[in-house]
Coordinates of C-alpha atoms and ligand atoms in Angstrom, one line a residue:
M13 CA 15.1 10.6 6.4
S14 CA 17.9 9.6 4.1
Y15 CA 18.4 6.0 3.2
L16 CA 21.6 6.7 1.3
T17 CA 24.0 7.4 4.2
G18 CA 26.9 9.9 3.8
A19 CA 29.8 7.9 2.3
L20 CA 27.7 6.0 -0.1
W21 CA 25.9 9.0 -1.3
R22 CA 29.1 11.0 -1.8
R23 CA 30.6 8.1 -3.8
F24 CA 27.5 8.2 -6.0
T25 CA 27.5 11.9 -6.7
M26 CA 31.2 12.3 -7.1
S27 CA 31.7 9.4 -9.5
E28 CA 28.7 10.3 -11.6
Q29 CA 28.4 13.6 -13.4
V30 CA 24.7 13.0 -14.0
H31 CA 22.3 12.1 -11.2
P32 CA 22.9 8.5 -10.1
I33 CA 19.3 7.5 -9.9
K34 CA 16.1 8.6 -11.7
V35 CA 12.7 8.1 -10.2
G36 CA 9.3 9.0 -11.4
L37 CA 6.2 8.7 -9.2
E38 CA 2.7 7.6 -10.1
I39 CA 0.2 8.3 -7.4
H40 CA -3.3 6.8 -7.5
R41 CA -5.9 7.9 -5.0
Q42 CA -9.6 7.0 -4.7
F43 CA -12.1 9.9 -4.7
D44 CA -14.8 10.0 -2.1
T45 CA -17.5 11.1 -4.5
E46 CA -21.1 10.2 -4.1
H47 CA -21.2 7.9 -7.2
K48 CA -18.8 5.8 -9.2
L49 CA -17.3 7.1 -12.4
F50 CA -19.7 5.6 -14.9
C51 CA -22.8 4.6 -12.9
S52 CA -24.8 5.8 -9.9
C53 CA -23.5 3.1 -7.5
P54 CA -22.0 4.4 -4.3
T55 CA -18.2 4.5 -3.8
Q56 CA -18.3 2.3 -0.6
L57 CA -17.0 -1.2 -0.4
S58 CA -19.3 -3.9 0.9
E59 CA -18.7 -5.7 4.2
E60 CA -21.4 -8.2 3.6
P61 CA -20.9 -11.6 1.9
P62 CA -21.6 -11.4 -1.8
E63 CA -25.2 -12.0 -3.0
N64 CA -24.2 -13.6 -6.3
K65 CA -21.2 -14.9 -8.1
F66 CA -20.6 -15.4 -11.8
L67 CA -17.8 -17.1 -13.7
R68 CA -16.2 -15.5 -16.8
R69 CA -13.4 -16.3 -19.2
L70 CA -12.3 -13.1 -20.8
R71 CA -12.6 -13.0 -24.6
P72 CA -11.2 -9.8 -26.0
T73 CA -12.0 -9.3 -29.7
Q74 CA -9.4 -10.0 -32.3
S75 CA -8.7 -6.4 -33.0
E76 CA -8.1 -5.7 -29.4
L77 CA -5.9 -8.8 -29.1
G78 CA -3.8 -7.5 -31.9
Q79 CA -2.7 -4.7 -29.7
V80 CA -2.1 -6.7 -26.6
D81 CA 1.6 -7.3 -25.7
Q82 CA 3.1 -10.7 -25.5
A83 CA 2.8 -11.0 -21.7
A84 CA -0.8 -10.0 -21.5
L85 CA -1.6 -12.4 -24.4
F86 CA 0.2 -15.2 -22.6
E87 CA -1.8 -14.6 -19.4
F88 CA -5.0 -14.7 -21.4
H89 CA -4.1 -17.9 -23.1
R90 CA -3.4 -19.5 -19.8
G91 CA -7.2 -19.7 -19.7
K92 CA -7.8 -18.9 -16.1
G93 CA -11.4 -18.7 -14.9
I94 CA -12.5 -15.7 -13.0
V95 CA -15.2 -15.6 -10.4
Y96 CA -16.8 -12.3 -9.8
E97 CA -18.6 -11.6 -6.5
A98 CA -21.3 -9.0 -6.5
D99 CA -24.2 -7.5 -4.5
H100 CA -26.9 -5.0 -5.5
K101 CA -25.9 -2.3 -3.1
T102 CA -22.4 -1.7 -4.5
S103 CA -22.6 -2.7 -8.1
C104 CA -25.1 -2.8 -11.0
L105 CA -25.1 -4.1 -14.6
V106 CA -22.4 -1.6 -15.6
E107 CA -19.8 -3.3 -13.4
M108 CA -21.0 -6.7 -14.6
D109 CA -20.4 -5.4 -18.2
E110 CA -24.0 -6.2 -19.1
E111 CA -24.9 -2.6 -19.7
P112 CA -22.8 0.2 -21.3
P113 CA -21.3 2.7 -19.0
G114 CA -23.0 6.1 -18.4
R115 CA -21.4 9.5 -18.9
L116 CA -18.4 10.5 -16.9
N117 CA -19.3 11.5 -13.4
T118 CA -19.3 15.4 -13.3
E119 CA -18.4 15.5 -9.6
A120 CA -15.3 13.3 -10.2
I121 CA -14.3 15.5 -13.1
E122 CA -14.5 18.6 -11.0
V123 CA -12.5 17.1 -8.1
C124 CA -9.9 16.0 -10.6
L125 CA -9.8 19.4 -12.2
T126 CA -9.5 21.1 -8.8
A127 CA -6.5 18.9 -7.9
A128 CA -5.0 19.7 -11.3
L129 CA -5.4 23.5 -10.9
L130 CA -3.9 23.2 -7.4
M131 CA -0.9 21.7 -9.1
N132 CA -0.8 24.4 -11.8
A133 CA -1.6 21.9 -14.6
K134 CA -3.2 22.8 -17.8
P135 CA -6.6 21.1 -18.3
V136 CA -7.3 19.5 -21.7
D137 CA -10.1 20.9 -23.9
E138 CA -12.0 17.7 -24.0
I139 CA -11.8 14.5 -21.9
H140 CA -11.6 11.4 -24.1
V141 CA -12.1 8.1 -22.4
M142 CA -9.6 5.4 -23.4
R143 CA -9.5 1.7 -22.9
K144 CA -6.3 0.3 -21.4
I145 CA -6.0 -3.5 -21.9
V146 CA -6.0 -5.4 -18.6
I147 CA -6.2 -9.2 -18.9
D148 CA -5.7 -10.2 -15.3
G149 CA -9.4 -10.2 -14.8
S150 CA -9.5 -7.3 -12.4
N151 CA -11.9 -5.6 -14.9
T152 CA -15.0 -7.5 -16.1
T153 CA -14.5 -5.8 -19.5
G154 CA -10.9 -6.8 -20.1
F155 CA -9.8 -3.2 -20.0
Q156 CA -9.6 -0.2 -17.6
R157 CA -11.1 3.1 -18.6
T158 CA -8.8 6.0 -18.2
S159 CA -8.7 9.6 -19.4
V160 CA -6.2 12.4 -19.4
V161 CA -7.6 15.5 -17.6
A162 CA -4.7 17.9 -17.4
L163 CA -1.0 18.1 -18.4
N164 CA 2.2 19.9 -17.5
G165 CA 1.7 20.9 -13.9
L166 CA 4.3 22.3 -11.5
L167 CA 4.5 21.7 -7.8
T168 CA 6.6 23.8 -5.5
I169 CA 8.0 21.9 -2.6
D170 CA 10.3 23.6 -0.1
G171 CA 11.4 26.2 -2.7
S172 CA 12.2 23.7 -5.5
T173 CA 9.8 22.8 -8.3
V174 CA 8.8 19.4 -9.5
P175 CA 7.2 18.9 -12.9
I176 CA 3.9 17.0 -12.9
D177 CA 3.6 15.3 -16.3
Q178 CA 0.0 14.2 -16.4
I179 CA -3.2 14.0 -14.3
S180 CA -5.7 11.4 -15.2
L181 CA -9.1 10.2 -14.1
E182 CA -9.5 6.4 -14.1
E183 CA -11.9 3.7 -12.8
D184 CA -10.6 1.6 -10.0
A185 CA -10.4 -2.2 -10.6
A186 CA -12.2 -5.0 -8.8
R187 CA -10.5 -6.2 -5.7
K188 CA -8.9 -9.7 -5.5
T189 CA -10.5 -11.9 -2.9
S190 CA -9.0 -15.3 -3.7
Q191 CA -6.6 -17.0 -6.0
T192 CA -5.9 -20.6 -6.9
R193 CA -4.1 -22.0 -9.9
E194 CA -7.3 -22.4 -11.9
V195 CA -9.5 -19.6 -10.6
T196 CA -9.1 -16.0 -9.4
G197 CA -11.9 -14.4 -7.3
Y198 CA -12.7 -10.7 -7.6
R199 CA -15.2 -8.5 -5.7
I200 CA -16.6 -5.9 -8.0
D201 CA -17.7 -3.4 -5.4
R202 CA -14.4 -1.5 -5.9
L203 CA -14.7 -1.6 -9.7
G204 CA -15.6 1.9 -11.1
I205 CA -14.7 4.0 -8.0
P206 CA -13.1 7.2 -9.4
L207 CA -9.3 7.2 -9.1
I208 CA -7.0 10.1 -9.8
E209 CA -3.5 9.3 -11.2
V210 CA -0.8 11.9 -10.8
T211 CA 2.4 11.2 -12.7
T212 CA 5.7 13.1 -12.1
A213 CA 8.5 13.4 -14.6
P214 CA 11.4 11.0 -13.8
V215 CA 13.3 13.8 -12.1
L216 CA 13.6 12.7 -8.5
H217 CA 17.0 11.6 -7.4
S218 CA 17.0 10.3 -3.9
P219 CA 14.8 8.2 -1.7
S220 CA 14.1 11.1 0.6
E221 CA 13.2 13.4 -2.3
V222 CA 10.7 10.8 -3.6
E223 CA 9.2 10.5 -0.2
K224 CA 8.8 14.3 0.1
V225 CA 7.2 14.7 -3.3
A226 CA 4.8 11.8 -2.6
L227 CA 3.8 13.5 0.7
A228 CA 3.3 16.9 -1.0
I229 CA 1.1 15.4 -3.8
G230 CA -0.9 13.5 -1.1
N231 CA -1.5 16.8 0.7
V232 CA -2.7 18.6 -2.5
L233 CA -5.1 15.7 -3.2
R234 CA -6.4 15.8 0.4
A235 CA -6.9 19.6 0.0
T236 CA -9.8 18.8 -2.3
R237 CA -11.4 17.2 0.7
K238 CA -12.8 14.6 -1.6
V239 CA -10.4 11.7 -1.4
K240 CA -10.7 8.5 0.5
R241 CA -8.4 7.6 3.3
G242 CA -7.1 4.4 4.8
L243 CA -5.3 1.3 3.5
G244 CA -6.2 0.5 -0.1
S245 CA -7.3 4.1 -1.0
V246 CA -3.8 5.1 -2.1
R247 CA -1.5 3.2 -4.4
Q248 CA 1.9 4.4 -5.4
D249 CA 3.9 3.2 -8.4
L250 CA 7.5 4.0 -8.9
N251 CA 9.7 4.0 -12.0
I252 CA 13.3 3.6 -11.1
S253 CA 16.5 3.4 -13.1
I254 CA 20.2 3.7 -12.2
P255 CA 23.1 4.2 -14.6
N256 CA 23.7 0.9 -16.6
G257 CA 20.7 -0.6 -14.9
A258 CA 17.2 -0.7 -16.4
L259 CA 13.9 1.1 -16.0
I260 CA 11.9 -0.8 -13.4
E261 CA 8.3 -0.2 -12.5
I262 CA 7.3 -1.1 -9.0
K263 CA 3.6 -1.3 -8.5
G264 CA 1.4 -0.8 -5.4
V265 CA 3.5 0.7 -2.6
Q266 CA 0.6 1.3 -0.2
E267 CA 2.3 3.2 2.6
L268 CA 3.9 6.6 2.2
E269 CA 6.5 5.6 4.9
L270 CA 7.7 2.8 2.6
I271 CA 8.4 4.8 -0.5
G272 CA 11.9 5.9 0.4
K273 CA 12.8 2.5 1.5
A274 CA 11.4 0.9 -1.7
V275 CA 13.5 3.3 -3.8
Q276 CA 16.6 2.4 -1.9
L277 CA 16.0 -1.3 -2.0
E278 CA 15.5 -1.2 -5.8
V279 CA 18.7 0.8 -6.2
D280 CA 20.5 -1.9 -4.1
R281 CA 18.9 -4.7 -6.2
Q282 CA 20.0 -3.2 -9.5
K283 CA 23.5 -2.7 -8.2
S284 CA 23.7 -6.3 -7.0
L285 CA 22.5 -7.5 -10.4
L286 CA 25.3 -5.4 -12.0
Q287 CA 27.8 -7.1 -9.7
I288 CA 26.5 -10.5 -10.7
K289 CA 26.8 -9.5 -14.4
D290 CA 30.5 -8.6 -13.8
E291 CA 31.1 -11.8 -12.0
L292 CA 29.5 -13.9 -14.8
K293 CA 31.7 -12.1 -17.2
N294 CA 34.8 -12.9 -15.1
R295 CA 33.7 -16.6 -15.1
N296 CA 33.4 -16.4 -18.9
V297 CA 29.7 -17.3 -18.9
Q298 CA 28.0 -16.7 -22.3
S299 CA 24.5 -17.3 -23.5
S300 CA 25.9 -20.3 -25.4
T301 CA 27.2 -21.8 -22.1
I302 CA 23.8 -21.7 -20.5
N303 CA 22.5 -25.1 -21.5
R304 CA 18.8 -25.7 -21.5
D305 CA 19.0 -29.5 -21.2
Y306 CA 17.2 -30.9 -18.2
I307 CA 17.1 -34.3 -16.6
D308 CA 14.2 -36.2 -15.2
L309 CA 15.0 -36.9 -11.5
T310 CA 11.6 -38.4 -10.6
T311 CA 13.0 -41.9 -9.8
L312 CA 15.6 -40.4 -7.6
F313 CA 13.0 -38.7 -5.5
Q314 CA 10.5 -41.6 -5.4
N315 CA 10.9 -42.0 -1.7
T316 CA 11.8 -38.5 -0.7
E317 CA 10.7 -36.7 2.5
A318 CA 10.5 -33.4 0.6
R319 CA 6.8 -32.5 0.8
V320 CA 6.5 -30.5 -2.5
F321 CA 8.2 -33.3 -4.4
K322 CA 6.2 -36.0 -2.8
E323 CA 2.9 -34.3 -3.7
A324 CA 4.0 -33.7 -7.3
I325 CA 4.9 -37.3 -7.8
L326 CA 1.7 -38.5 -6.1
N327 CA -0.2 -36.3 -8.7
N328 CA 1.6 -38.0 -11.6
G329 CA 4.0 -35.1 -11.8
V330 CA 7.8 -35.1 -12.3
V331 CA 10.9 -33.7 -10.7
L332 CA 13.2 -32.1 -13.3
G333 CA 16.7 -30.8 -12.7
M334 CA 18.9 -28.4 -14.7
R335 CA 22.5 -27.4 -14.5
L336 CA 23.5 -23.8 -14.5
Q337 CA 27.2 -23.9 -15.5
H338 CA 29.4 -21.5 -13.6
F339 CA 26.5 -20.0 -11.6
G340 CA 27.7 -21.5 -8.3
K341 CA 27.1 -19.5 -5.1
L342 CA 25.3 -16.8 -7.2
L343 CA 21.7 -18.0 -6.8
G344 CA 21.9 -17.5 -3.0
R345 CA 23.3 -14.0 -3.4
E346 CA 21.2 -11.4 -1.6
L347 CA 20.0 -8.5 -3.8
G348 CA 19.7 -5.7 -1.2
A349 CA 16.7 -6.8 0.7
P350 CA 16.9 -9.7 3.2
G351 CA 15.1 -12.8 1.7
L352 CA 15.4 -11.5 -1.9
R353 CA 18.0 -13.5 -3.7
F354 CA 19.1 -14.0 -7.3
G355 CA 17.3 -17.4 -6.9
T356 CA 14.1 -15.5 -6.0
E357 CA 14.3 -13.7 -9.4
L358 CA 14.6 -17.0 -11.2
S359 CA 11.8 -18.5 -9.2
G360 CA 9.5 -15.5 -10.0
R361 CA 10.0 -16.0 -13.7
A362 CA 9.3 -19.8 -13.4
S363 CA 6.0 -19.0 -11.6
F364 CA 4.9 -16.4 -14.1
W365 CA 5.6 -18.3 -17.3
A366 CA 4.8 -21.8 -16.1
G367 CA 2.5 -21.4 -13.2
V368 CA 4.6 -23.5 -10.9
G369 CA 4.8 -22.7 -7.1
G370 CA 8.5 -22.0 -7.4
I371 CA 11.9 -23.6 -7.9
F372 CA 14.6 -25.0 -5.5
H373 CA 18.2 -24.1 -6.2
S374 CA 21.5 -25.4 -5.0
D375 CA 22.3 -22.5 -2.7
E376 CA 19.3 -23.1 -0.5
L377 CA 19.8 -26.9 -0.1
P378 CA 19.8 -29.1 1.9
G379 CA 16.4 -27.8 3.1
Y380 CA 12.7 -28.2 2.5
G381 CA 13.1 -31.9 3.3
I382 CA 15.7 -32.5 0.6
T383 CA 18.7 -34.3 2.1
E384 CA 22.4 -34.1 1.7
L385 CA 22.4 -37.6 0.1
E386 CA 19.8 -36.6 -2.5
I387 CA 21.8 -33.5 -3.4
E388 CA 24.9 -35.5 -3.9
Q389 CA 23.0 -37.8 -6.3
V390 CA 21.5 -34.8 -8.1
R391 CA 25.0 -33.3 -8.6
K392 CA 26.2 -36.6 -10.0
M393 CA 23.3 -37.0 -12.4
L394 CA 23.5 -33.5 -13.6
N395 CA 27.3 -33.9 -14.0
L396 CA 28.0 -30.8 -11.9
D397 CA 31.4 -29.1 -11.4
G398 CA 32.5 -27.2 -8.3
E399 CA 31.6 -23.8 -9.8
D400 CA 28.1 -24.9 -11.1
A401 CA 24.7 -24.4 -9.7
F402 CA 21.5 -26.4 -10.2
V403 CA 17.8 -25.8 -10.2
L404 CA 15.0 -28.3 -9.4
V405 CA 11.3 -28.1 -10.1
A406 CA 8.4 -30.4 -9.3
D407 CA 5.1 -30.2 -11.1
Q408 CA 3.3 -31.7 -14.1
Y409 CA 5.8 -32.4 -16.9
E410 CA 4.8 -29.5 -19.3
R411 CA 4.8 -27.0 -16.5
A412 CA 8.1 -28.2 -15.0
K413 CA 9.7 -28.1 -18.5
D414 CA 8.4 -24.5 -19.1
A415 CA 9.6 -23.4 -15.7
L416 CA 13.2 -24.5 -16.4
G417 CA 13.0 -22.7 -19.8
A418 CA 12.0 -19.5 -18.0
V419 CA 14.8 -20.0 -15.5
A420 CA 17.3 -20.4 -18.4
D421 CA 15.9 -17.2 -20.1
R422 CA 16.4 -15.2 -16.9
A423 CA 19.9 -16.6 -16.4
V424 CA 20.8 -15.4 -19.9
E425 CA 19.4 -11.9 -19.1
A426 CA 21.7 -11.8 -16.1
L427 CA 24.6 -11.5 -18.5
A428 CA 23.2 -8.1 -19.6
G429 CA 22.6 -6.9 -16.0
V430 CA 19.2 -5.7 -15.1
P431 CA 16.2 -6.8 -17.2
E432 CA 13.3 -4.4 -17.6
E433 CA 10.3 -5.6 -15.7
T434 CA 7.2 -4.7 -13.7
R435 CA 7.5 -5.6 -10.0
N436 CA 5.2 -5.9 -7.1
A437 CA 5.8 -4.0 -3.9
M438 CA 6.0 -6.1 -0.8
P439 CA 5.1 -5.0 2.7
D440 CA 8.8 -4.8 3.7
G441 CA 9.6 -2.3 1.0
S442 CA 11.3 -4.9 -1.3
S443 CA 9.7 -6.1 -4.5
R444 CA 9.1 -9.3 -6.5
F445 CA 8.8 -10.0 -10.2
L446 CA 5.3 -9.4 -11.4
R447 CA 5.5 -9.5 -15.2
P448 CA 7.6 -8.2 -18.1
R449 CA 7.1 -4.5 -18.9
P450 CA 4.1 -4.1 -21.2
G451 CA 4.6 -2.8 -24.7
A452 CA 3.5 0.7 -25.6
A453 CA 0.3 0.1 -27.6
R454 CA -2.2 -0.9 -25.0
M455 CA -4.8 1.8 -25.3
Y456 CA -7.6 2.5 -27.7
P457 CA -10.6 4.8 -27.6
E458 CA -13.7 3.9 -25.6
T459 CA -16.6 4.3 -27.9
D460 CA -19.4 3.8 -25.4
V461 CA -18.6 7.0 -23.4
P462 CA -19.0 10.4 -25.1
S463 CA -16.1 12.8 -24.6
A464 CA -16.6 15.5 -22.0
P465 CA -15.6 19.1 -23.1
I466 CA -14.0 21.3 -20.4
T467 CA -15.3 24.8 -20.9
E468 CA -13.5 28.0 -20.0
Q469 CA -16.5 28.7 -17.8
T470 CA -16.1 25.5 -15.8
I471 CA -12.4 26.3 -15.2
A472 CA -13.2 29.9 -14.2
E473 CA -15.8 28.6 -11.7
L474 CA -13.5 26.0 -10.2
K475 CA -10.7 28.6 -10.0
S476 CA -13.0 31.0 -8.1
K477 CA -13.6 28.4 -5.4
L478 CA -10.3 26.6 -5.2
P479 CA -9.7 25.1 -1.8
E480 CA -6.8 26.3 0.4
T481 CA -3.4 25.0 -0.6
P482 CA -1.7 22.9 2.1
E483 CA 0.5 25.9 2.9
E484 CA -2.5 28.2 3.4
S485 CA -4.2 25.6 5.5
I486 CA -1.2 25.3 7.9
K487 CA -1.2 29.1 8.3
R488 CA -4.9 29.2 9.0
L489 CA -4.9 26.3 11.4
T490 CA -2.1 27.8 13.4
H491 CA -4.0 31.0 13.7
Q492 CA -7.6 29.9 14.0
Y493 CA -7.0 27.1 16.6
S494 CA -3.9 28.5 18.3
L495 CA -1.9 25.4 17.4
N496 CA 1.8 25.4 17.0
Q497 CA 3.3 25.2 13.6
K498 CA 4.4 21.5 14.1
L499 CA 1.0 20.4 15.1
S500 CA -0.7 22.2 12.2
K501 CA 1.7 20.6 9.8
Q502 CA 1.2 17.1 11.3
L503 CA -2.6 17.6 10.9
M504 CA -2.0 18.6 7.3
D505 CA 0.0 15.4 6.7
S506 CA -2.6 13.3 8.4
D507 CA -6.0 12.0 7.1
Y508 CA -7.8 13.7 9.9
L509 CA -7.8 17.4 8.9
A510 CA -11.6 17.6 8.2
L511 CA -12.4 15.5 11.2
F512 CA -10.3 17.8 13.4
E513 CA -12.0 21.0 12.2
R514 CA -15.5 19.5 12.7
T515 CA -14.6 18.4 16.2
A516 CA -12.7 21.5 17.2
K517 CA -15.5 23.8 16.0
A518 CA -18.1 21.8 18.0
S519 CA -16.1 21.7 21.2
K520 CA -16.4 24.2 24.0
N521 CA -14.7 22.2 26.8
T522 CA -12.0 20.4 24.9
Q523 CA -8.9 22.2 23.7
A524 CA -8.2 22.2 20.0
S525 CA -4.5 21.3 20.8
F526 CA -5.7 18.2 22.6
I527 CA -7.9 17.1 19.7
A528 CA -5.0 17.8 17.3
T529 CA -2.5 15.8 19.3
M530 CA -4.9 12.9 19.7
L531 CA -5.5 12.8 15.9
T532 CA -1.8 13.0 15.0
E533 CA 0.9 11.9 17.4
T534 CA -1.4 9.7 19.5
C535 CA -3.0 7.9 16.5
K536 CA 0.4 7.4 14.9
S537 CA 1.9 5.9 18.0
L538 CA -1.1 3.7 18.5
E539 CA -0.7 2.4 14.9
R540 CA 3.0 1.7 15.7
E541 CA 1.9 -0.3 18.7
G542 CA -0.3 -2.3 16.5
F543 CA -3.7 -0.7 17.1
A544 CA -5.4 -0.3 13.7
V545 CA -6.9 3.1 14.3
H546 CA -7.2 3.6 10.5
E547 CA -9.9 0.9 10.6
V548 CA -12.1 3.2 12.8
S549 CA -14.5 5.4 10.9
D550 CA -14.4 9.2 11.2
E551 CA -17.9 9.1 12.7
K552 CA -16.8 6.8 15.5
I553 CA -13.8 8.9 16.4
E554 CA -15.9 11.9 16.3
S555 CA -18.4 10.4 18.8
I556 CA -15.5 9.5 21.1
F557 CA -14.5 13.2 21.2
Q558 CA -18.2 14.0 21.9
L559 CA -18.2 11.7 24.9
V560 CA -15.2 13.6 26.2
E561 CA -16.8 17.0 25.4
R562 CA -20.0 16.1 27.2
G563 CA -18.1 14.8 30.2
T564 CA -19.3 11.2 29.8
I565 CA -15.7 10.1 30.0
A566 CA -12.6 11.8 31.2
K567 CA -10.0 13.1 28.8
E568 CA -7.6 10.6 30.4
A569 CA -9.9 7.7 29.3
M570 CA -9.8 8.6 25.7
L571 CA -6.6 6.8 24.9
D572 CA -7.9 3.5 26.3
L573 CA -11.3 3.9 24.5
L574 CA -9.5 4.6 21.2
K575 CA -7.4 1.4 21.7
W576 CA -10.6 -0.6 22.4
Q577 CA -12.3 0.9 19.4
A578 CA -9.4 0.0 17.1
K579 CA -9.8 -3.6 18.3
N580 CA -13.6 -3.4 17.8
P581 CA -14.0 -1.0 14.9
D582 CA -17.6 -1.9 14.2
S583 CA -18.8 -1.6 17.8
D584 CA -20.4 1.4 19.4
P585 CA -18.1 3.5 21.6
N586 CA -20.7 3.4 24.4
D587 CA -20.1 -0.4 24.5
G588 CA -16.5 0.4 25.0
I589 CA -17.2 2.6 28.0
N590 CA -19.1 -0.3 29.6
A591 CA -16.5 -2.9 28.7
L592 CA -13.7 -0.7 30.1
G593 CA -15.7 0.3 33.2
F594 CA -15.3 4.0 32.3
Q595 CA -18.6 5.2 33.7
M596 CA -18.0 8.7 35.1
L597 CA -18.3 9.1 38.9
S598 CA -21.0 11.3 40.3
E599 CA -19.8 14.1 42.5
T600 CA -21.0 12.4 45.6
E601 CA -19.3 9.1 44.6
L602 CA -16.0 11.1 44.1
E603 CA -16.4 12.9 47.5
I604 CA -16.8 9.5 49.2
I605 CA -13.7 8.1 47.6
I606 CA -11.6 11.2 48.5
D607 CA -12.9 11.0 52.1
Q608 CA -11.9 7.4 52.3
H609 CA -8.4 8.2 51.2
L610 CA -8.2 11.1 53.8
E611 CA -9.4 8.7 56.5
K612 CA -6.9 6.1 55.6
N613 CA -4.1 8.6 55.7
R614 CA -5.3 10.6 58.7
K615 CA -1.8 10.6 60.3
L616 CA -0.1 12.0 57.2
V617 CA -2.8 14.7 56.9
E618 CA -2.4 15.7 60.5
E619 CA 1.4 15.9 60.2
K620 CA 1.8 17.6 56.8
G621 CA -1.5 19.4 56.2
S622 CA -1.6 20.6 52.6
G623 CA 1.8 19.1 52.1
A624 CA 0.1 15.7 52.0
F625 CA -1.4 16.7 48.7
P626 CA 1.0 15.1 46.2
S627 CA 0.9 11.6 47.7
L628 CA -2.9 11.7 48.3
M629 CA -3.5 13.0 44.8
G630 CA -1.5 10.1 43.3
S631 CA -3.3 7.4 45.2
I632 CA -6.7 8.8 44.5
M633 CA -6.0 9.3 40.8
S634 CA -4.9 5.7 40.4
E635 CA -8.3 4.7 41.7
V636 CA -10.4 7.1 39.6
R637 CA -8.4 7.7 36.5
G638 CA -10.7 7.7 33.4
K639 CA -13.8 8.1 35.6
T640 CA -13.4 11.7 36.4
D641 CA -11.5 14.8 35.4
S642 CA -8.2 15.2 37.4
K643 CA -9.0 19.0 37.7
V644 CA -12.1 18.2 39.7
V645 CA -10.1 15.9 42.0
T646 CA -7.4 18.6 42.6
E647 CA -10.1 21.1 43.4
K648 CA -12.0 19.0 45.9
L649 CA -8.9 17.5 47.5
K650 CA -7.3 20.9 48.1
K651 CA -10.5 22.2 49.6
K652 CA -10.8 19.2 52.0
L653 CA -7.1 19.5 53.0
T654 CA -7.5 23.1 53.9
K655 CA -10.6 22.3 55.9
A656 CA -8.8 19.5 57.7
A657 CA -5.9 21.8 58.7
Ligands
ZN719 ZN1 -22.9 0.5 -10.9

């Protein structure tokens, strides 16, 4: 799949001697170990409501704060409260930061080392746990524990090699459950689940290449058979730069299928920003012409129908307006992805630095209840020229003022092209401003956890029992289960390899190729149709296969049962059989149905004899599909037709 189509790509490669884009990948994946990284809590998330909640305000010590970059410090000073939700099954005093962490989980170290060895990386002599400052509250401690386990790997993909810079073992953060302006809620069941981080060098040059490498790394991690699957278990970060652009970090691409698109959209975004830079230059805009003066427009909007403005004024807030000289028609300019405009970038900055919901700009008005007449008055009051743009914001005075300051800052940065920043991946592959890029010094040693030496002996032992590489697995699957190459490869790329092998080995009556097809092509197409099969546990899928194997339901019924299960992931498959009316027919019941059809079509049978088979088979199957095996129907019907003739 190539997102850079022919002409565009050629233009890139011909005009640039060096590679046009540079991408580095950071892949995070949860381990399915028995325990968390620093305590003996399980690595499962809770589905029950929390048993207790506690409020915290993070107070890092001064020495720690000294190393925090400006953005993190700012967030901290915003003084947000954080409510943590906990239960005794999935967390203990360690996650609550009321007890020091235990030693590094040996199983997690071994899985991490195994993955590292499969990627030909060199393990470190000793694992040192470090603290990485995180002040968004996703860690109760104010930092995330992380440790380098191996360096300088090399992965061979389709004949070419990709350097793996670093492989680390980390603790996962708490998961966000709610957010208001004052309080953020986090569930701490996820906090402490072991996470592997694989970082490639920034040597990938096209969206399709990035996607291929991400898939290959995913396969290596799965080869350990100790990683979790499903949404939320994998998070992919991208570092992307283009010539004359900037290094942009995109965080949290959850789906592999989105990676290529995310890269392409970021390239488009940076190119659009470079065009805007050129245009601003042509319009002779300089940082000195970007005036930070604003005007209070609250009186003007006293009787407005615009909901956001009305609410702000009701809450003793203000409406402020600012002129952006010579920025006319640029704020509405799309930056690659539909819905992502230059104005969206300004708005993101205003939200981050001032905590406002967003801004309104001239290119999107009239709209949001703001009328043509009001706009005319705004233009007059701000003394606007034809080529000018304006920005409005409604909130408490301090916030509104800070928001406009942030907008002006971002407007100045547009003169230089692309500002370096960390962005958040969106479900459509585009991204939004998350925060400025953090400074370098954000790590310091964790003194509560002793370092863990990696001995020659450990490595030798792990090397002697390395799991199959993905290539070896494909070969073996093809041979052992008589699958074709394509199906074996699809299994390898899916999350169901282990489930497939368990099921295929336990089956006598069900063909391995049927099981493989169901777990790959069928599951994929069901997902595309909107059935969340990934929500169904392996155990449930396995018992559906067992129902087929034992003849409780027909093979033909499996698809419908799987759809039902996806809609009712927590229910028992047997309930699905009842709900769908898939009770298997007894032989006698089937015989009676066949006889009824023969009787109804007596004329046809007398005229055509066994030639009546196709049409009879069709009408019988439409009645009994899912309740019996079509082979049995064929057999019985043929016998009866021969007898009748
Ligand atoms: Zn715990």
